[in-house]
XYZ file of C-alpha atoms in Angstrom:
469
model
C 0.127 0.175 0.056
C 3.059 2.231 0.302
C 2.646 3.025 -3.509
C -0.785 4.402 -3.236
C -1.704 7.778 -1.995
C -4.419 8.137 0.987
C -7.392 10.227 -0.175
C -9.851 11.726 1.745
C -13.017 9.721 2.187
C -15.592 11.069 -0.254
C -17.968 9.522 -2.676
C -15.831 10.391 -5.873
C -12.304 9.990 -4.334
C -10.322 6.829 -5.221
C -6.913 5.262 -4.672
C -4.993 4.964 -7.736
C -1.705 3.352 -8.293
C 1.011 5.693 -9.797
C 1.568 3.552 -12.956
C -2.207 3.630 -13.712
C -2.223 7.578 -13.712
C -0.919 7.974 -17.255
C -3.683 5.367 -18.346
C -6.653 7.380 -16.668
C -5.236 10.934 -16.864
C -8.140 12.189 -19.080
C -10.787 11.385 -16.256
C -8.476 12.714 -13.556
C -7.937 16.192 -11.835
C -5.204 16.972 -9.688
C -6.273 19.232 -6.220
C -3.115 19.626 -3.891
C -1.420 16.353 -3.815
C -4.585 14.153 -4.363
C -5.867 13.003 -7.556
C -9.850 13.423 -7.988
C -11.823 11.676 -10.495
C -14.768 13.930 -11.675
C -15.197 17.543 -12.268
C -18.143 17.937 -10.006
C -16.451 16.757 -6.890
C -13.037 18.946 -7.907
C -15.218 22.168 -7.926
C -16.575 21.168 -4.621
C -13.390 20.754 -2.909
C -11.839 23.648 -4.714
C -14.565 25.602 -3.210
C -14.377 24.408 0.212
C -10.867 24.810 0.302
C -10.648 28.723 -0.611
C -13.610 29.217 1.755
C -11.567 27.960 4.460
C -8.975 30.540 3.911
C -9.154 33.383 6.248
C -8.490 36.501 4.530
C -7.042 39.308 6.603
C -9.221 42.390 6.479
C -7.135 45.664 5.865
C -6.926 48.041 8.747
C -5.329 51.339 9.270
C -2.715 51.798 11.943
C -4.173 53.821 15.124
C -7.705 53.344 13.979
C -10.304 53.620 17.146
C -13.234 51.449 17.228
C -16.252 53.152 18.040
C -18.120 51.888 21.173
C -21.942 51.427 21.517
C -23.319 53.847 23.727
C -24.959 51.071 25.733
C -21.808 49.630 26.461
C -20.142 52.952 27.852
C -19.669 52.940 31.603
C -20.488 55.963 33.348
C -18.253 57.618 35.643
C -19.202 56.686 39.309
C -20.280 60.201 40.669
C -21.969 60.102 43.983
C -21.753 63.946 44.476
C -23.553 64.825 41.419
C -26.292 62.420 42.697
C -26.385 63.686 46.089
C -26.455 67.262 44.925
C -29.562 66.439 42.551
C -31.558 64.698 45.133
C -30.875 67.364 47.855
C -31.735 70.268 45.604
C -35.058 68.414 44.663
C -35.952 67.578 48.352
C -35.104 71.216 49.546
C -37.503 72.575 46.644
C -40.337 70.430 48.197
C -40.454 72.865 51.084
C -40.819 69.671 53.473
C -44.231 68.690 52.027
C -43.833 65.177 52.357
C -46.508 64.147 49.792
C -44.463 66.283 47.339
C -41.302 64.543 48.466
C -42.926 61.043 47.659
C -43.913 62.391 44.185
C -40.453 63.824 43.555
C -38.732 60.554 44.431
C -41.198 58.762 42.134
C -40.333 60.741 39.312
C -36.649 60.978 39.876
C -36.337 57.044 39.946
C -36.678 57.002 36.114
C -34.165 59.776 35.829
C -31.586 59.236 38.390
C -29.740 55.921 38.960
C -31.388 54.955 42.180
C -29.871 51.509 41.938
C -26.314 52.650 41.833
C -26.465 55.283 44.468
C -29.040 53.483 46.751
C -26.689 54.098 49.599
C -26.398 57.834 49.090
C -30.297 57.961 48.572
C -30.944 56.552 51.721
C -28.150 58.508 53.663
C -29.755 61.819 52.548
C -33.292 60.247 53.509
C -32.442 59.712 56.930
C -29.609 62.150 57.832
C -30.123 64.874 55.251
C -26.691 64.342 53.380
C -24.137 61.954 52.370
C -22.606 60.186 55.557
C -18.789 59.874 55.910
C -17.453 57.044 58.250
C -18.557 57.579 61.653
C -21.819 59.273 60.819
C -20.799 62.821 59.898
C -22.058 64.751 56.927
C -19.564 65.115 53.814
C -19.314 68.725 53.096
C -17.938 69.843 49.575
C -14.891 71.793 50.315
C -14.372 73.022 46.752
C -17.392 75.149 46.895
C -18.463 76.520 50.295
C -21.792 77.737 48.904
C -22.855 74.582 47.527
C -25.892 73.027 49.200
C -24.574 69.777 50.921
C -27.503 69.004 53.112
C -31.061 69.279 53.595
C -33.705 69.363 56.541
C -36.040 67.096 54.644
C -35.086 64.000 56.124
C -35.580 61.781 59.282
C -33.458 63.982 61.356
C -35.000 66.962 60.173
C -38.658 66.097 60.705
C -40.601 66.583 64.039
C -41.322 63.415 66.018
C -45.006 63.599 65.290
C -44.769 63.329 61.577
C -42.470 60.394 61.566
C -45.006 58.137 60.637
C -45.803 60.228 57.680
C -41.894 60.107 56.637
C -42.346 56.375 57.000
C -44.828 56.441 54.127
C -42.338 58.240 52.103
C -40.035 55.118 52.475
C -42.983 52.912 51.912
C -44.112 54.442 48.521
C -40.585 54.512 47.342
C -39.840 50.975 48.026
C -43.256 49.877 46.559
C -42.565 51.621 43.350
C -38.792 50.615 43.170
C -38.588 47.018 44.792
C -35.008 46.588 43.934
C -34.171 49.059 46.668
C -35.264 46.627 49.466
C -31.868 45.195 50.013
C -30.198 48.352 49.749
C -32.530 49.833 52.324
C -31.704 47.253 55.078
C -28.181 47.647 54.325
C -28.333 51.398 54.798
C -30.166 51.130 57.804
C -27.656 48.856 59.359
C -24.807 51.183 58.342
C -26.763 54.067 59.983
C -27.377 52.225 63.289
C -23.992 51.457 63.283
C -22.855 55.303 62.973
C -25.238 56.256 65.604
C -22.790 57.331 68.255
C -22.057 60.054 65.866
C -25.359 61.646 65.853
C -27.099 64.030 68.454
C -29.599 62.670 70.964
C -32.650 63.786 69.216
C -31.524 62.208 65.990
C -30.953 58.978 67.826
C -34.147 59.186 69.293
C -35.823 59.906 65.921
C -33.802 57.026 64.336
C -35.213 54.624 67.252
C -38.842 55.772 66.849
C -38.846 55.360 62.730
C -37.030 52.015 63.308
C -39.851 50.734 65.464
C -42.389 51.746 63.026
C -40.540 49.925 60.296
C -40.379 46.666 62.192
C -43.940 47.114 63.551
C -45.116 47.294 59.898
C -42.899 44.600 58.817
C -41.140 46.940 56.578
C -37.690 45.162 57.056
C -36.288 42.137 58.835
C -35.251 42.554 62.585
C -31.834 41.598 61.284
C -31.110 45.425 60.891
C -30.727 45.407 64.698
C -27.517 43.278 64.650
C -25.778 46.582 64.266
C -26.735 47.762 68.036
C -25.122 45.006 69.478
C -21.584 46.426 68.465
C -19.376 47.035 71.673
C -18.750 50.872 70.625
C -22.494 51.540 71.049
C -23.217 48.903 74.064
C -20.199 50.274 76.469
C -21.513 53.927 76.415
C -25.155 53.097 76.590
C -26.246 54.107 73.104
C -27.614 50.775 72.275
C -29.650 50.579 75.597
C -31.297 54.000 75.017
C -31.900 53.244 71.602
C -33.701 49.837 72.274
C -35.922 51.676 75.103
C -37.628 53.993 72.559
C -37.547 51.406 69.626
C -39.343 48.581 71.768
C -41.830 51.226 72.815
C -42.586 52.073 69.495
C -42.465 48.358 68.407
C -45.026 47.411 71.097
C -47.472 50.345 70.074
C -47.376 48.832 66.352
C -47.606 45.022 67.463
C -48.065 42.749 70.379
C -45.382 40.856 72.164
C -45.911 37.698 70.310
C -45.254 39.396 66.741
C -41.859 40.789 68.294
C -40.767 37.492 69.457
C -41.429 35.737 66.133
C -39.533 38.632 64.161
C -36.508 38.361 66.892
C -36.204 34.538 66.496
C -36.486 34.762 62.672
C -33.601 37.191 62.933
C -31.786 34.848 65.519
C -31.763 37.547 68.060
C -34.234 36.561 70.793
C -31.178 35.401 72.834
C -28.939 38.295 72.289
C -30.855 40.915 74.240
C -28.845 40.904 77.338
C -26.062 42.001 74.983
C -27.399 45.584 75.239
C -25.894 46.021 78.532
C -22.088 46.279 79.240
C -20.205 43.129 80.279
C -20.066 44.404 83.967
C -23.936 44.763 84.002
C -24.934 41.782 81.908
C -26.813 39.799 84.363
C -30.689 38.763 84.776
C -31.432 40.737 87.523
C -30.281 44.055 86.016
C -31.958 43.296 82.641
C -35.444 42.548 84.181
C -34.996 45.516 86.601
C -34.282 48.195 83.645
C -37.037 46.997 81.130
C -39.654 46.947 84.298
C -38.497 50.437 85.318
C -38.711 52.159 81.611
C -42.245 50.512 81.210
C -41.105 47.508 78.995
C -42.403 44.726 81.041
C -43.203 42.372 78.339
C -39.444 42.647 77.190
C -38.578 41.519 80.858
C -40.869 38.747 80.941
C -39.738 37.387 77.482
C -36.086 37.606 78.709
C -37.207 35.676 82.031
C -38.667 33.075 79.685
C -35.770 32.864 77.452
C -33.470 32.244 80.341
C -35.584 29.585 82.060
C -35.593 27.933 78.776
C -31.742 28.183 78.210
C -31.317 26.959 82.024
C -33.579 23.824 81.574
C -31.832 23.041 78.321
C -28.509 23.131 80.096
C -30.049 20.996 83.173
C -31.530 18.291 81.026
C -28.328 18.099 78.847
C -26.181 17.640 82.167
C -28.543 15.108 83.728
C -28.620 13.071 80.508
C -24.828 12.778 80.594
C -24.716 11.889 84.300
C -26.915 8.987 83.429
C -24.765 7.914 80.352
C -21.868 7.997 82.787
C -23.975 6.054 85.249
C -23.298 8.392 88.105
C -25.038 7.642 91.347
C -28.879 9.091 91.712
C -27.682 10.723 94.842
C -25.122 12.955 93.122
C -27.702 13.632 90.275
C -30.236 14.775 92.982
C -27.547 17.412 94.419
C -26.763 18.592 91.269
C -30.522 18.913 90.252
C -31.354 20.645 93.509
C -28.489 23.010 93.513
C -29.521 24.032 89.851
C -33.131 24.717 90.911
C -31.767 26.723 93.714
C -29.376 28.864 91.758
C -31.830 29.622 88.847
C -35.124 29.890 91.036
C -36.471 27.154 88.734
C -40.341 26.218 89.461
C -40.792 22.808 91.030
C -43.468 21.714 88.491
C -41.130 22.586 85.480
C -38.390 20.571 86.894
C -40.585 17.523 87.747
C -41.719 17.700 84.078
C -38.262 17.896 82.782
C -36.796 15.127 85.104
C -39.331 12.714 83.816
C -38.806 13.511 80.121
C -35.103 13.301 80.737
C -35.309 9.857 82.381
C -37.761 8.443 79.590
C -35.493 9.626 76.927
C -32.534 8.380 78.136
C -33.300 4.734 77.083
C -34.192 2.794 73.961
C -37.526 1.180 74.567
C -38.315 -2.382 73.582
C -40.903 -2.442 70.868
C -42.652 -5.534 72.339
C -45.402 -4.487 74.468
C -45.074 -7.325 77.061
C -41.583 -6.564 77.589
C -41.579 -2.881 77.760
C -43.662 -2.851 81.186
C -40.671 -4.685 82.851
C -38.130 -2.479 81.162
C -39.985 0.644 82.202
C -40.375 -0.218 85.677
C -36.707 -1.362 86.102
C -35.432 1.936 84.799
C -38.052 4.270 86.761
C -37.179 2.356 89.869
C -33.603 3.313 89.620
C -34.200 7.049 88.963
C -37.179 7.537 91.279
C -35.032 9.406 93.882
C -34.765 12.160 91.371
C -38.534 12.465 90.977
C -38.892 12.103 94.714
C -36.413 14.888 95.452
C -37.982 17.480 92.889
C -41.812 16.544 93.391
C -42.456 18.093 96.750
C -45.800 19.318 96.570
C -48.951 17.826 95.925
C -49.506 20.048 92.619
C -46.013 18.854 91.329
C -47.137 15.233 91.960
C -50.511 15.745 90.289
C -48.658 17.163 87.215
C -46.314 14.371 86.917
C -49.240 11.777 87.185
C -51.075 13.541 84.454
C -47.821 13.702 82.412
C -47.437 10.020 82.767
C -50.748 9.157 81.721
C -50.220 11.552 78.460
C -47.011 9.866 77.986
C -48.574 6.402 77.985
C -51.127 7.459 75.753
C -48.953 9.099 73.231
C -46.661 5.836 73.422
C -49.061 3.042 72.390
C -46.418 0.427 73.822
C -46.997 2.267 77.397
C -50.877 1.617 77.275
C -50.851 -1.380 79.613
C -48.063 -0.263 81.683
C -49.742 2.985 83.182
C -51.081 1.321 86.354
C -48.007 -0.548 87.035
C -45.897 2.560 86.894
C -48.343 4.391 89.058
C -48.001 1.697 91.761
C -44.397 1.408 91.625
C -44.131 5.532 92.250
C -46.596 5.169 95.067
C -44.403 2.475 96.707
C -41.300 4.525 96.525
C -43.254 7.516 97.827
C -43.133 9.700 94.889
C -46.730 10.071 94.600
C -48.885 10.231 97.444
C -52.253 8.381 98.187
C -54.402 11.483 98.148
C -52.770 12.717 94.848
C -53.932 9.554 93.116
C -57.382 9.604 94.615
C -57.733 13.561 93.340
C -56.273 12.501 89.799
C -58.938 9.658 89.655
C -61.996 11.829 90.799
C -61.646 14.821 88.519
C -57.890 15.883 87.859
C -57.091 13.318 85.089
C -56.551 14.098 81.448
C -58.926 13.332 78.594
C -56.437 11.267 76.733
C -57.266 7.549 77.143
C -59.334 8.482 80.111
C -61.591 5.495 79.857
C -58.630 3.156 79.408
C -56.769 4.431 82.355
C -59.322 4.919 84.845
C -60.490 1.142 84.246
C -56.885 0.241 84.984
C -56.750 2.284 88.186
C -59.883 1.069 89.377
C -59.120 -1.666 91.708
C -56.055 -0.002 92.962
C -58.189 3.162 93.847
C -60.746 0.977 95.776
C -57.916 -0.521 97.729
C -56.570 2.808 98.609
C -60.064 4.115 99.630
C -60.833 0.906 101.762
C -57.149 1.269 103.492
C -57.964 4.718 104.398
C -61.470 4.024 105.799
C -59.775 1.376 107.907
C -57.085 3.679 109.091
C -59.762 6.132 110.215
C -61.742 3.348 111.940
C -58.377 2.237 113.947
C -57.821 5.748 114.816
C -61.561 6.026 116.451
């Protein structure tokens, strides 16, 4: 095959030996280094060959290509934007309806998206803010207007709700400004220390209005936990006014929901300097300034955190198989230290005991397993359930637990009897439960289980009374 030339694959391309070329030269055409049979195929290849050749276009040295107008990038010029907005706001004469209309029109002419931070600086503080909260002045032209009183800081407190409507109309018209607004408000809150006292108060009021109307996320409040604001009391003063305004707009449950969404519900104590950051100081302060719901919420938060800590530590002690006596000592110390209620701790100890073991799935075996486990840790329940009310709450809790966990339905009576024998639940509490204090969950089933035991208790009680006589 060395004597043959390889030709590209095509319908009219063939391999021809060199000694045959002379015999067929009348029907062959030469294209490059290939022999081609057929005029039509030759023309096709010739056309494809020349089309594939790139012809360099002539160009003049130093020639500048013209850029399309839409591709031209305008120079970043916040000063010109600031001047235009300040001039326009000033001309409204502090008529807030005219302010809203002016901003609505200018959104189609000025680049609100690009200069959103400058726009919100002006609407809050009256001018473009420098780091620290001061207004940027134009040193090149002392006569140029660099600030306006048509802003939050320049508005009377009684009209701040009207100014809120200016923001509301602006962001409804230009939805793309929503994120920029929150970023701007975070920054302005961060700069609070550089503002005057009346300006801080107005900022707190309008922030409370924003939050009360769901205008922005409570995440904007993350800035007030900064150390430079906390240590000088700026954060706490702001929070007092802001929460009062917010509570005037919404109830406490709405505020709690908003704080939880922003993951701020546990950070409220951080409004106080480190040396004053304790539960007693927090509660006393907010009750003193008329914000009892905030104080109550913090109490609830503290109790929840303390109970979580207690449950976690007791669970670890159970895993380490520490003696019940040591566990009792820890629980009682924790109760006293954090002033926890007896009923709450009783419920928590029961839940912790029952959650610390993997229960058998067979109903006939789980009763024996439960009795053995509860007998081991009954001293914990006996130590915390000292009052009749705590014991009754425990008994109702056991009833509901057995109802919710079907494998325990037949174990209820055995558990109650065992807790009676270990002196966790008293006779009179069981009788009270049976008579009118039981839960509706599985009522008929559990009352039937307890019927004979209750009758025994009642008879024993009557015999005891007769002996005394």
